[in-house]
Amino acid sequence: MLMHSNQATVRIKMLTEMGIGPVWLPRYAEASDEVGGVSVLVDAGPVHIEKSSFAAVVEPSIDAGGETKVNGAAWLDELPTPDASALPLSVVQSVSEMGWDDLEQAVTSCRACGLCAGRQKTVFGVGARTAAWLFVGEGPGSEENIEGVPFVGAAGQLLDNMLLSLGVRRGDRTYIANVVKCRPNDQNGNDRPPVADEIASCLPYLQRQIALIQPQVIVALGKTAAIALTGSDPDTPVTQLRNKVHIVAGIPMVATYHPAYLLRKPMEKSKAWQDLCLAQQALDGKAA
Ligand code: SF4
């Protein structure tokens, strides 16, 4: 993917907004390089995903022609099956057939897990319902719980800048959702990650959103989202989930760090940028 100079200027500006520097400039048809000991991320062309035997994770590789190939890929036809105890099977089947309006209403009135008790607003998701990009976070925080919108506040601002670095805006070819739609908080009122039962209860809603949107690529923001989407062992570190193209319901999925984590660990932003480039390549490969 060649980048025109004005696109490069915009991307540099956005990467600067993300706090990434020195800026890594894409360079066509090469895999990676080192300049003065600093990694230079380069654009290696489209990703080809080849359907073959069963595998949930696809390791990208770079061939001599500069194309990123995904070998030994397989297609997971289904997302992880939720815990049967979490939602009655009839409810799961009902959700899997819902249109947008019914789905949003179902979430608004949902009391399938204990998170309903402390919520002010459910956070359904926001964006284009035919989005090419689907970003999936963990769950609403305190501000999202009040506003009913995912990724507001400082983490939301960083996510918006990450979107801009890809040449898209919130709501423009993008959809943003969370694994759980109600805020998880601890006894002290602080945000916390959702537990397995809560994720299992809420996952059918996200599954239905994915089925309705049919995005060209999914970006899992943080470990919770990546594990929920891939069905990986909960103890899997995010470092083992990154730098790979997973296949979720037949859709390429790339895991990266949660924006809130990047605010605490700004040195990791360069890795997030690598992840976004991999996701862009996966999208380009699918679109080709
Ligand atoms: S988190 Fe999900 S499953 Fe739990 S009450 Fe909220 S909408 Fe329902």
PDB file of C-alpha atoms and ligand atoms in Angstrom:
ATOM      1  CA  MET A   1       0.000   0.000   0.000  1.00  0.00           C
ATOM      2  CA  LEU A   2       1.637   3.148  -1.156  1.00  0.00           C
ATOM      3  CA  MET A   3       1.089   6.189   0.972  1.00  0.00           C
ATOM      4  CA  HIS A   4       0.867   9.597  -0.680  1.00  0.00           C
ATOM      5  CA  SER A   5       2.770  12.484   0.837  1.00  0.00           C
ATOM      6  CA  ASN A   6      -0.364  14.176   2.186  1.00  0.00           C
ATOM      7  CA  GLN A   7      -1.439  10.867   3.750  1.00  0.00           C
ATOM      8  CA  ALA A   8       2.007  10.539   5.244  1.00  0.00           C
ATOM      9  CA  THR A   9       1.749  14.022   6.670  1.00  0.00           C
ATOM     10  CA  VAL A  10      -1.596  13.219   8.263  1.00  0.00           C
ATOM     11  CA  ARG A  11      -0.282   9.934   9.618  1.00  0.00           C
ATOM     12  CA  ILE A  12       2.786  11.572  11.118  1.00  0.00           C
ATOM     13  CA  LYS A  13       0.554  14.145  12.779  1.00  0.00           C
ATOM     14  CA  MET A  14      -1.682  11.451  14.198  1.00  0.00           C
ATOM     15  CA  LEU A  15       1.195   9.309  15.369  1.00  0.00           C
ATOM     16  CA  THR A  16       2.532  12.359  17.100  1.00  0.00           C
ATOM     17  CA  GLU A  17      -0.896  12.721  18.728  1.00  0.00           C
ATOM     18  CA  MET A  18      -0.525   9.141  19.933  1.00  0.00           C
ATOM     19  CA  GLY A  19       2.803  10.097  21.442  1.00  0.00           C
ATOM     20  CA  ILE A  20       4.782   7.866  19.111  1.00  0.00           C
ATOM     21  CA  GLY A  21       8.147   9.135  18.142  1.00  0.00           C
ATOM     22  CA  PRO A  22      10.336   9.124  16.271  1.00  0.00           C
ATOM     23  CA  VAL A  23       7.676   8.422  13.680  1.00  0.00           C
ATOM     24  CA  TRP A  24       7.939   5.198  11.724  1.00  0.00           C
ATOM     25  CA  LEU A  25       7.334   5.762   8.066  1.00  0.00           C
ATOM     26  CA  PRO A  26       5.937   3.014   5.843  1.00  0.00           C
ATOM     27  CA  ARG A  27       8.213   2.034   2.991  1.00  0.00           C
ATOM     28  CA  TYR A  28       6.835  -0.134   0.247  1.00  0.00           C
ATOM     29  CA  ALA A  29       7.772  -3.752  -0.437  1.00  0.00           C
ATOM     30  CA  GLU A  30      10.141  -4.341   2.427  1.00  0.00           C
ATOM     31  CA  ALA A  31       9.516  -6.097   5.655  1.00  0.00           C
ATOM     32  CA  SER A  32      11.413  -4.261   8.328  1.00  0.00           C
ATOM     33  CA  ASP A  33      14.662  -2.484   8.816  1.00  0.00           C
ATOM     34  CA  GLU A  34      16.827  -0.895  11.419  1.00  0.00           C
ATOM     35  CA  VAL A  35      18.107   2.633  11.123  1.00  0.00           C
ATOM     36  CA  GLY A  36      20.462   3.759  13.783  1.00  0.00           C
ATOM     37  CA  GLY A  37      19.255   1.004  16.046  1.00  0.00           C
ATOM     38  CA  VAL A  38      15.649   2.139  15.684  1.00  0.00           C
ATOM     39  CA  SER A  39      13.123  -0.193  14.108  1.00  0.00           C
ATOM     40  CA  VAL A  40      11.513   1.154  10.969  1.00  0.00           C
ATOM     41  CA  LEU A  41       8.166  -0.371  10.253  1.00  0.00           C
ATOM     42  CA  VAL A  42       7.539  -0.746   6.564  1.00  0.00           C
ATOM     43  CA  ASP A  43       4.507  -1.579   4.518  1.00  0.00           C
ATOM     44  CA  ALA A  44       4.873  -5.130   3.255  1.00  0.00           C
ATOM     45  CA  GLY A  45       1.840  -5.218   1.011  1.00  0.00           C
ATOM     46  CA  PRO A  46      -1.398  -7.121   1.299  1.00  0.00           C
ATOM     47  CA  VAL A  47      -2.000 -10.047   3.597  1.00  0.00           C
ATOM     48  CA  HIS A  48      -3.151 -13.257   1.961  1.00  0.00           C
ATOM     49  CA  ILE A  49      -5.126 -15.561   4.166  1.00  0.00           C
ATOM     50  CA  GLU A  50      -5.234 -19.074   2.869  1.00  0.00           C
ATOM     51  CA  LYS A  51      -7.889 -21.436   4.055  1.00  0.00           C
ATOM     52  CA  SER A  52      -6.496 -24.772   5.164  1.00  0.00           C
ATOM     53  CA  SER A  53      -6.525 -26.964   8.232  1.00  0.00           C
ATOM     54  CA  PHE A  54      -7.974 -25.943  11.555  1.00  0.00           C
ATOM     55  CA  ALA A  55      -6.019 -23.299  13.388  1.00  0.00           C
ATOM     56  CA  ALA A  56      -7.173 -20.324  15.372  1.00  0.00           C
ATOM     57  CA  VAL A  57      -3.996 -18.317  15.059  1.00  0.00           C
ATOM     58  CA  VAL A  58      -2.173 -17.341  11.922  1.00  0.00           C
ATOM     59  CA  GLU A  59       1.443 -16.267  12.029  1.00  0.00           C
ATOM     60  CA  PRO A  60       2.271 -13.640   9.412  1.00  0.00           C
ATOM     61  CA  SER A  61       5.400 -14.125   7.363  1.00  0.00           C
ATOM     62  CA  ILE A  62       7.130 -12.009   4.784  1.00  0.00           C
ATOM     63  CA  ASP A  63       8.133 -13.575   1.484  1.00  0.00           C
ATOM     64  CA  ALA A  64      10.926 -12.499  -0.784  1.00  0.00           C
ATOM     65  CA  GLY A  65       8.569 -10.431  -2.858  1.00  0.00           C
ATOM     66  CA  GLY A  66       7.660  -8.321   0.116  1.00  0.00           C
ATOM     67  CA  GLU A  67       4.168  -9.719   0.537  1.00  0.00           C
ATOM     68  CA  THR A  68       2.903 -10.689   3.943  1.00  0.00           C
ATOM     69  CA  LYS A  69       1.480 -14.179   3.746  1.00  0.00           C
ATOM     70  CA  VAL A  70      -0.529 -16.006   6.321  1.00  0.00           C
ATOM     71  CA  ASN A  71       0.175 -19.676   5.944  1.00  0.00           C
ATOM     72  CA  GLY A  72      -1.571 -22.625   7.462  1.00  0.00           C
ATOM     73  CA  ALA A  73      -4.582 -20.474   8.145  1.00  0.00           C
ATOM     74  CA  ALA A  74      -7.937 -21.900   8.975  1.00  0.00           C
ATOM     75  CA  TRP A  75     -11.293 -20.476   9.571  1.00  0.00           C
ATOM     76  CA  LEU A  76     -13.047 -20.571  12.881  1.00  0.00           C
ATOM     77  CA  ASP A  77     -16.635 -20.696  11.819  1.00  0.00           C
ATOM     78  CA  GLU A  78     -17.985 -19.925  15.250  1.00  0.00           C
ATOM     79  CA  LEU A  79     -17.037 -17.655  18.095  1.00  0.00           C
ATOM     80  CA  PRO A  80     -16.424 -19.323  21.456  1.00  0.00           C
ATOM     81  CA  THR A  81     -19.602 -20.897  22.689  1.00  0.00           C
ATOM     82  CA  PRO A  82     -20.810 -19.094  25.804  1.00  0.00           C
ATOM     83  CA  ASP A  83     -21.176 -20.957  29.055  1.00  0.00           C
ATOM     84  CA  ALA A  84     -24.514 -22.736  28.841  1.00  0.00           C
ATOM     85  CA  SER A  85     -25.273 -21.685  32.396  1.00  0.00           C
ATOM     86  CA  ALA A  86     -24.889 -17.999  31.579  1.00  0.00           C
ATOM     87  CA  LEU A  87     -27.801 -17.480  29.235  1.00  0.00           C
ATOM     88  CA  PRO A  88     -30.651 -19.859  28.459  1.00  0.00           C
ATOM     89  CA  LEU A  89     -30.103 -21.488  25.070  1.00  0.00           C
ATOM     90  CA  SER A  90     -33.407 -20.063  23.862  1.00  0.00           C
ATOM     91  CA  VAL A  91     -32.159 -16.559  24.643  1.00  0.00           C
ATOM     92  CA  VAL A  92     -28.873 -17.161  22.820  1.00  0.00           C
ATOM     93  CA  GLN A  93     -30.778 -18.432  19.781  1.00  0.00           C
ATOM     94  CA  SER A  94     -33.106 -15.453  19.953  1.00  0.00           C
ATOM     95  CA  VAL A  95     -30.220 -12.987  20.099  1.00  0.00           C
ATOM     96  CA  SER A  96     -28.543 -14.697  17.156  1.00  0.00           C
ATOM     97  CA  GLU A  97     -31.551 -13.864  14.991  1.00  0.00           C
ATOM     98  CA  MET A  98     -32.110 -10.271  16.095  1.00  0.00           C
ATOM     99  CA  GLY A  99     -31.833  -7.184  13.942  1.00  0.00           C
ATOM    100  CA  TRP A 100     -30.183  -4.011  15.204  1.00  0.00           C
ATOM    101  CA  ASP A 101     -33.207  -2.465  16.891  1.00  0.00           C
ATOM    102  CA  ASP A 102     -34.228  -5.622  18.736  1.00  0.00           C
ATOM    103  CA  LEU A 103     -30.634  -6.288  19.729  1.00  0.00           C
ATOM    104  CA  GLU A 104     -30.161  -2.815  21.191  1.00  0.00           C
ATOM    105  CA  GLN A 105     -33.447  -3.089  23.048  1.00  0.00           C
ATOM    106  CA  ALA A 106     -32.468  -6.492  24.407  1.00  0.00           C
ATOM    107  CA  VAL A 107     -29.230  -5.073  25.777  1.00  0.00           C
ATOM    108  CA  THR A 108     -30.988  -2.086  27.300  1.00  0.00           C
ATOM    109  CA  SER A 109     -33.333  -4.325  29.273  1.00  0.00           C
ATOM    110  CA  CYS A 110     -30.883  -7.188  29.885  1.00  0.00           C
ATOM    111  CA  ARG A 111     -30.494  -8.578  33.383  1.00  0.00           C
ATOM    112  CA  ALA A 112     -28.609 -11.742  32.443  1.00  0.00           C
ATOM    113  CA  CYS A 113     -25.710 -11.092  34.806  1.00  0.00           C
ATOM    114  CA  GLY A 114     -25.019  -9.201  38.004  1.00  0.00           C
ATOM    115  CA  LEU A 115     -23.533  -6.201  36.210  1.00  0.00           C
ATOM    116  CA  CYS A 116     -27.057  -4.926  35.557  1.00  0.00           C
ATOM    117  CA  ALA A 117     -27.375  -4.046  39.239  1.00  0.00           C
ATOM    118  CA  GLY A 118     -24.824  -1.254  39.235  1.00  0.00           C
ATOM    119  CA  ARG A 119     -25.255   0.212  35.789  1.00  0.00           C
ATOM    120  CA  GLN A 120     -26.588   3.637  34.988  1.00  0.00           C
ATOM    121  CA  LYS A 121     -26.641   3.054  31.235  1.00  0.00           C
ATOM    122  CA  THR A 122     -25.863   0.081  29.069  1.00  0.00           C
ATOM    123  CA  VAL A 123     -23.152   0.768  26.496  1.00  0.00           C
ATOM    124  CA  PHE A 124     -24.276  -0.921  23.325  1.00  0.00           C
ATOM    125  CA  GLY A 125     -21.705   0.340  20.850  1.00  0.00           C
ATOM    126  CA  VAL A 126     -21.276   3.168  18.397  1.00  0.00           C
ATOM    127  CA  GLY A 127     -20.397   3.551  14.758  1.00  0.00           C
ATOM    128  CA  ALA A 128     -21.228   2.519  11.238  1.00  0.00           C
ATOM    129  CA  ARG A 129     -23.305  -0.629  11.062  1.00  0.00           C
ATOM    130  CA  THR A 130     -21.487  -1.622   7.870  1.00  0.00           C
ATOM    131  CA  ALA A 131     -18.055  -0.770   9.281  1.00  0.00           C
ATOM    132  CA  ALA A 132     -14.871  -2.196   7.804  1.00  0.00           C
ATOM    133  CA  TRP A 133     -13.138  -1.819  11.175  1.00  0.00           C
ATOM    134  CA  LEU A 134     -14.545  -3.241  14.416  1.00  0.00           C
ATOM    135  CA  PHE A 135     -12.751  -2.261  17.608  1.00  0.00           C
ATOM    136  CA  VAL A 136     -13.659  -4.298  20.689  1.00  0.00           C
ATOM    137  CA  GLY A 137     -12.797  -3.171  24.192  1.00  0.00           C
ATOM    138  CA  GLU A 138     -13.288  -4.738  27.573  1.00  0.00           C
ATOM    139  CA  GLY A 139     -16.277  -3.016  29.102  1.00  0.00           C
ATOM    140  CA  PRO A 140     -17.619   0.385  30.106  1.00  0.00           C
ATOM    141  CA  GLY A 141     -15.809   2.440  32.722  1.00  0.00           C
ATOM    142  CA  SER A 142     -17.279   5.022  35.024  1.00  0.00           C
ATOM    143  CA  GLU A 143     -17.587   7.723  32.363  1.00  0.00           C
ATOM    144  CA  GLU A 144     -19.046   5.361  29.771  1.00  0.00           C
ATOM    145  CA  ASN A 145     -21.531   4.136  32.363  1.00  0.00           C
ATOM    146  CA  ILE A 146     -22.852   7.677  32.697  1.00  0.00           C
ATOM    147  CA  GLU A 147     -22.806   8.604  29.014  1.00  0.00           C
ATOM    148  CA  GLY A 148     -23.792   5.259  27.502  1.00  0.00           C
ATOM    149  CA  VAL A 149     -21.051   5.598  24.879  1.00  0.00           C
ATOM    150  CA  PRO A 150     -17.898   3.445  24.622  1.00  0.00           C
ATOM    151  CA  PHE A 151     -14.429   4.927  24.995  1.00  0.00           C
ATOM    152  CA  VAL A 152     -14.987   8.440  26.265  1.00  0.00           C
ATOM    153  CA  GLY A 153     -12.450  10.374  28.294  1.00  0.00           C
ATOM    154  CA  ALA A 154      -8.681  10.172  27.865  1.00  0.00           C
ATOM    155  CA  ALA A 155      -8.643   6.555  26.647  1.00  0.00           C
ATOM    156  CA  GLY A 156     -11.355   7.409  24.143  1.00  0.00           C
ATOM    157  CA  GLN A 157      -9.356  10.379  22.896  1.00  0.00           C
ATOM    158  CA  LEU A 158      -6.340   8.149  22.365  1.00  0.00           C
ATOM    159  CA  LEU A 159      -8.473   5.591  20.545  1.00  0.00           C
ATOM    160  CA  ASP A 160      -9.846   8.338  18.314  1.00  0.00           C
ATOM    161  CA  ASN A 161      -6.269   9.359  17.505  1.00  0.00           C
ATOM    162  CA  MET A 162      -5.411   5.743  16.744  1.00  0.00           C
ATOM    163  CA  LEU A 163      -8.354   5.665  14.333  1.00  0.00           C
ATOM    164  CA  LEU A 164      -7.178   8.869  12.695  1.00  0.00           C
ATOM    165  CA  SER A 165      -3.742   7.337  12.217  1.00  0.00           C
ATOM    166  CA  LEU A 166      -5.504   4.716  10.100  1.00  0.00           C
ATOM    167  CA  GLY A 167      -7.306   7.390   8.115  1.00  0.00           C
ATOM    168  CA  VAL A 168     -10.726   6.782   9.665  1.00  0.00           C
ATOM    169  CA  ARG A 169     -12.845   8.565  12.232  1.00  0.00           C
ATOM    170  CA  ARG A 170     -15.154   7.276  14.920  1.00  0.00           C
ATOM    171  CA  GLY A 171     -18.381   6.383  13.149  1.00  0.00           C
ATOM    172  CA  ASP A 172     -16.762   6.502   9.715  1.00  0.00           C
ATOM    173  CA  ARG A 173     -16.058   2.926   8.545  1.00  0.00           C
ATOM    174  CA  THR A 174     -15.589   2.001  12.186  1.00  0.00           C
ATOM    175  CA  TYR A 175     -17.678   0.459  14.918  1.00  0.00           C
ATOM    176  CA  ILE A 176     -16.644   0.422  18.571  1.00  0.00           C
ATOM    177  CA  ALA A 177     -18.085  -2.070  21.037  1.00  0.00           C
ATOM    178  CA  ASN A 178     -17.165  -3.816  24.259  1.00  0.00           C
ATOM    179  CA  VAL A 179     -17.198  -7.424  25.389  1.00  0.00           C
ATOM    180  CA  VAL A 180     -19.637  -6.559  28.181  1.00  0.00           C
ATOM    181  CA  LYS A 181     -22.253  -3.856  27.881  1.00  0.00           C
ATOM    182  CA  CYS A 182     -22.546  -2.891  31.556  1.00  0.00           C
ATOM    183  CA  ARG A 183     -19.838  -1.470  33.786  1.00  0.00           C
ATOM    184  CA  PRO A 184     -17.918  -3.934  35.972  1.00  0.00           C
ATOM    185  CA  ASN A 185     -16.829  -2.322  39.221  1.00  0.00           C
ATOM    186  CA  ASP A 186     -15.430  -3.610  42.487  1.00  0.00           C
ATOM    187  CA  GLN A 187     -16.683  -3.136  46.051  1.00  0.00           C
ATOM    188  CA  ASN A 188     -14.886   0.191  46.244  1.00  0.00           C
ATOM    189  CA  GLY A 189     -16.577   1.451  43.119  1.00  0.00           C
ATOM    190  CA  ASN A 190     -13.482   1.179  40.946  1.00  0.00           C
ATOM    191  CA  ASP A 191     -13.493  -0.187  37.413  1.00  0.00           C
ATOM    192  CA  ARG A 192     -12.422  -3.815  37.090  1.00  0.00           C
ATOM    193  CA  PRO A 193     -12.209  -6.363  34.267  1.00  0.00           C
ATOM    194  CA  PRO A 194     -15.305  -8.504  33.736  1.00  0.00           C
ATOM    195  CA  VAL A 195     -15.121 -12.062  35.068  1.00  0.00           C
ATOM    196  CA  ALA A 196     -15.709 -15.187  32.996  1.00  0.00           C
ATOM    197  CA  ASP A 197     -19.405 -15.563  33.841  1.00  0.00           C
ATOM    198  CA  GLU A 198     -20.110 -11.949  32.955  1.00  0.00           C
ATOM    199  CA  ILE A 199     -18.278 -12.309  29.646  1.00  0.00           C
ATOM    200  CA  ALA A 200     -20.120 -15.531  28.846  1.00  0.00           C
ATOM    201  CA  SER A 201     -23.453 -13.879  29.618  1.00  0.00           C
ATOM    202  CA  CYS A 202     -22.804 -10.895  27.366  1.00  0.00           C
ATOM    203  CA  LEU A 203     -20.876 -12.509  24.510  1.00  0.00           C
ATOM    204  CA  PRO A 204     -23.955 -13.408  22.433  1.00  0.00           C
ATOM    205  CA  TYR A 205     -24.664  -9.690  21.989  1.00  0.00           C
ATOM    206  CA  LEU A 206     -21.163  -9.047  20.641  1.00  0.00           C
ATOM    207  CA  GLN A 207     -21.391 -12.149  18.470  1.00  0.00           C
ATOM    208  CA  ARG A 208     -24.587 -10.801  16.956  1.00  0.00           C
ATOM    209  CA  GLN A 209     -23.027  -7.373  16.413  1.00  0.00           C
ATOM    210  CA  ILE A 210     -20.147  -9.018  14.537  1.00  0.00           C
ATOM    211  CA  ALA A 211     -22.564 -11.061  12.443  1.00  0.00           C
ATOM    212  CA  LEU A 212     -24.589  -7.966  11.559  1.00  0.00           C
ATOM    213  CA  ILE A 213     -21.621  -5.716  10.831  1.00  0.00           C
ATOM    214  CA  GLN A 214     -19.482  -8.301   8.991  1.00  0.00           C
ATOM    215  CA  PRO A 215     -16.366  -6.156   9.447  1.00  0.00           C
ATOM    216  CA  GLN A 216     -13.320  -6.736   7.307  1.00  0.00           C
ATOM    217  CA  VAL A 217     -11.061  -6.738  10.361  1.00  0.00           C
ATOM    218  CA  ILE A 218     -11.488  -6.808  14.128  1.00  0.00           C
ATOM    219  CA  VAL A 219      -9.067  -5.151  16.537  1.00  0.00           C
ATOM    220  CA  ALA A 220      -9.211  -6.476  20.098  1.00  0.00           C
ATOM    221  CA  LEU A 221      -8.260  -3.701  22.494  1.00  0.00           C
ATOM    222  CA  GLY A 222      -6.630  -5.421  25.436  1.00  0.00           C
ATOM    223  CA  LYS A 223      -6.293  -8.892  26.827  1.00  0.00           C
ATOM    224  CA  THR A 224      -9.890  -9.323  27.946  1.00  0.00           C
ATOM    225  CA  ALA A 225     -11.264  -8.653  24.482  1.00  0.00           C
ATOM    226  CA  ALA A 226      -8.655 -10.828  22.774  1.00  0.00           C
ATOM    227  CA  ILE A 227      -9.293 -13.765  25.081  1.00  0.00           C
ATOM    228  CA  ALA A 228     -13.066 -13.425  24.837  1.00  0.00           C
ATOM    229  CA  LEU A 229     -12.952 -13.335  21.040  1.00  0.00           C
ATOM    230  CA  THR A 230     -10.467 -16.168  20.574  1.00  0.00           C
ATOM    231  CA  GLY A 231     -11.537 -18.348  23.479  1.00  0.00           C
ATOM    232  CA  SER A 232      -7.916 -18.444  24.661  1.00  0.00           C
ATOM    233  CA  ASP A 233      -6.838 -19.508  28.123  1.00  0.00           C
ATOM    234  CA  PRO A 234      -7.496 -16.550  30.464  1.00  0.00           C
ATOM    235  CA  ASP A 235      -3.897 -16.736  31.671  1.00  0.00           C
ATOM    236  CA  THR A 236      -2.549 -16.059  28.181  1.00  0.00           C
ATOM    237  CA  PRO A 237      -0.472 -12.867  28.299  1.00  0.00           C
ATOM    238  CA  VAL A 238      -1.349 -10.220  25.769  1.00  0.00           C
ATOM    239  CA  THR A 239       2.185 -10.490  24.394  1.00  0.00           C
ATOM    240  CA  GLN A 240       1.288 -13.972  23.126  1.00  0.00           C
ATOM    241  CA  LEU A 241      -1.922 -12.722  21.557  1.00  0.00           C
ATOM    242  CA  ARG A 242      -0.297  -9.842  19.662  1.00  0.00           C
ATOM    243  CA  ASN A 243       1.636  -9.966  16.411  1.00  0.00           C
ATOM    244  CA  LYS A 244      -0.650 -12.613  14.957  1.00  0.00           C
ATOM    245  CA  VAL A 245      -3.685 -12.642  12.734  1.00  0.00           C
ATOM    246  CA  HIS A 246      -6.372 -14.634  14.495  1.00  0.00           C
ATOM    247  CA  ILE A 247      -9.484 -15.715  12.670  1.00  0.00           C
ATOM    248  CA  VAL A 248     -12.738 -15.055  14.498  1.00  0.00           C
ATOM    249  CA  ALA A 249     -15.960 -16.105  12.819  1.00  0.00           C
ATOM    250  CA  GLY A 250     -14.114 -16.032   9.507  1.00  0.00           C
ATOM    251  CA  ILE A 251     -12.842 -12.485  10.093  1.00  0.00           C
ATOM    252  CA  PRO A 252      -9.186 -11.510  10.632  1.00  0.00           C
ATOM    253  CA  MET A 253      -8.612 -10.305  14.185  1.00  0.00           C
ATOM    254  CA  VAL A 254      -5.549  -8.572  15.586  1.00  0.00           C
ATOM    255  CA  ALA A 255      -4.955  -7.982  19.285  1.00  0.00           C
ATOM    256  CA  THR A 256      -3.330  -4.883  20.671  1.00  0.00           C
ATOM    257  CA  TYR A 257      -3.080  -3.010  23.943  1.00  0.00           C
ATOM    258  CA  HIS A 258      -6.036  -1.262  25.525  1.00  0.00           C
ATOM    259  CA  PRO A 259      -5.806   2.549  25.165  1.00  0.00           C
ATOM    260  CA  ALA A 260      -6.062   2.930  28.947  1.00  0.00           C
ATOM    261  CA  TYR A 261      -2.962   0.735  29.277  1.00  0.00           C
ATOM    262  CA  LEU A 262      -1.175   2.806  26.643  1.00  0.00           C
ATOM    263  CA  LEU A 263      -1.887   5.931  28.666  1.00  0.00           C
ATOM    264  CA  ARG A 264      -0.123   4.296  31.610  1.00  0.00           C
ATOM    265  CA  LYS A 265       2.647   2.799  29.455  1.00  0.00           C
ATOM    266  CA  PRO A 266       3.256   5.263  26.602  1.00  0.00           C
ATOM    267  CA  MET A 267       6.423   3.428  25.570  1.00  0.00           C
ATOM    268  CA  GLU A 268       4.157   0.624  24.320  1.00  0.00           C
ATOM    269  CA  LYS A 269       2.440   2.900  21.786  1.00  0.00           C
ATOM    270  CA  SER A 270       4.937   1.936  19.107  1.00  0.00           C
ATOM    271  CA  LYS A 271       3.877  -1.707  19.509  1.00  0.00           C
ATOM    272  CA  ALA A 272       0.248  -0.656  19.199  1.00  0.00           C
ATOM    273  CA  TRP A 273       1.127   1.075  15.962  1.00  0.00           C
ATOM    274  CA  GLN A 274       2.701  -2.155  14.709  1.00  0.00           C
ATOM    275  CA  ASP A 275      -0.523  -3.953  15.583  1.00  0.00           C
ATOM    276  CA  LEU A 276      -2.614  -1.413  13.707  1.00  0.00           C
ATOM    277  CA  CYS A 277      -0.389  -1.803  10.656  1.00  0.00           C
ATOM    278  CA  LEU A 278      -0.862  -5.575  10.814  1.00  0.00           C
ATOM    279  CA  ALA A 279      -4.621  -5.061  11.063  1.00  0.00           C
ATOM    280  CA  GLN A 280      -4.483  -2.716   8.064  1.00  0.00           C
ATOM    281  CA  GLN A 281      -2.622  -5.373   6.103  1.00  0.00           C
ATOM    282  CA  ALA A 282      -5.190  -7.979   7.109  1.00  0.00           C
ATOM    283  CA  LEU A 283      -7.955  -5.675   5.946  1.00  0.00           C
ATOM    284  CA  ASP A 284      -6.218  -5.001   2.659  1.00  0.00           C
ATOM    285  CA  GLY A 285      -5.700  -8.718   2.107  1.00  0.00           C
ATOM    286  CA  LYS A 286      -9.324  -9.466   2.730  1.00  0.00           C
ATOM    287  CA  ALA A 287     -10.435  -6.675   0.462  1.00  0.00           C
ATOM    288  CA  ALA A 288      -8.117  -7.738  -2.348  1.00  0.00           C
TER     289      ALA A 288
HETATM  290  S1  SF4 B   1     -23.221  -7.043  31.080  1.00  0.00           S
HETATM  291 FE1  SF4 B   1     -24.297  -7.895  29.307  1.00  0.00          FE
HETATM  292  S2  SF4 B   1     -25.207  -9.825  30.041  1.00  0.00           S
HETATM  293 FE2  SF4 B   1     -24.668  -8.591  31.872  1.00  0.00          FE
HETATM  294  S3  SF4 B   1     -26.561  -7.444  32.334  1.00  0.00           S
HETATM  295 FE3  SF4 B   1     -25.280  -6.103  31.045  1.00  0.00          FE
HETATM  296  S4  SF4 B   1     -26.022  -6.510  28.948  1.00  0.00           S
HETATM  297 FE4  SF4 B   1     -26.775  -8.205  30.230  1.00  0.00          FE
END
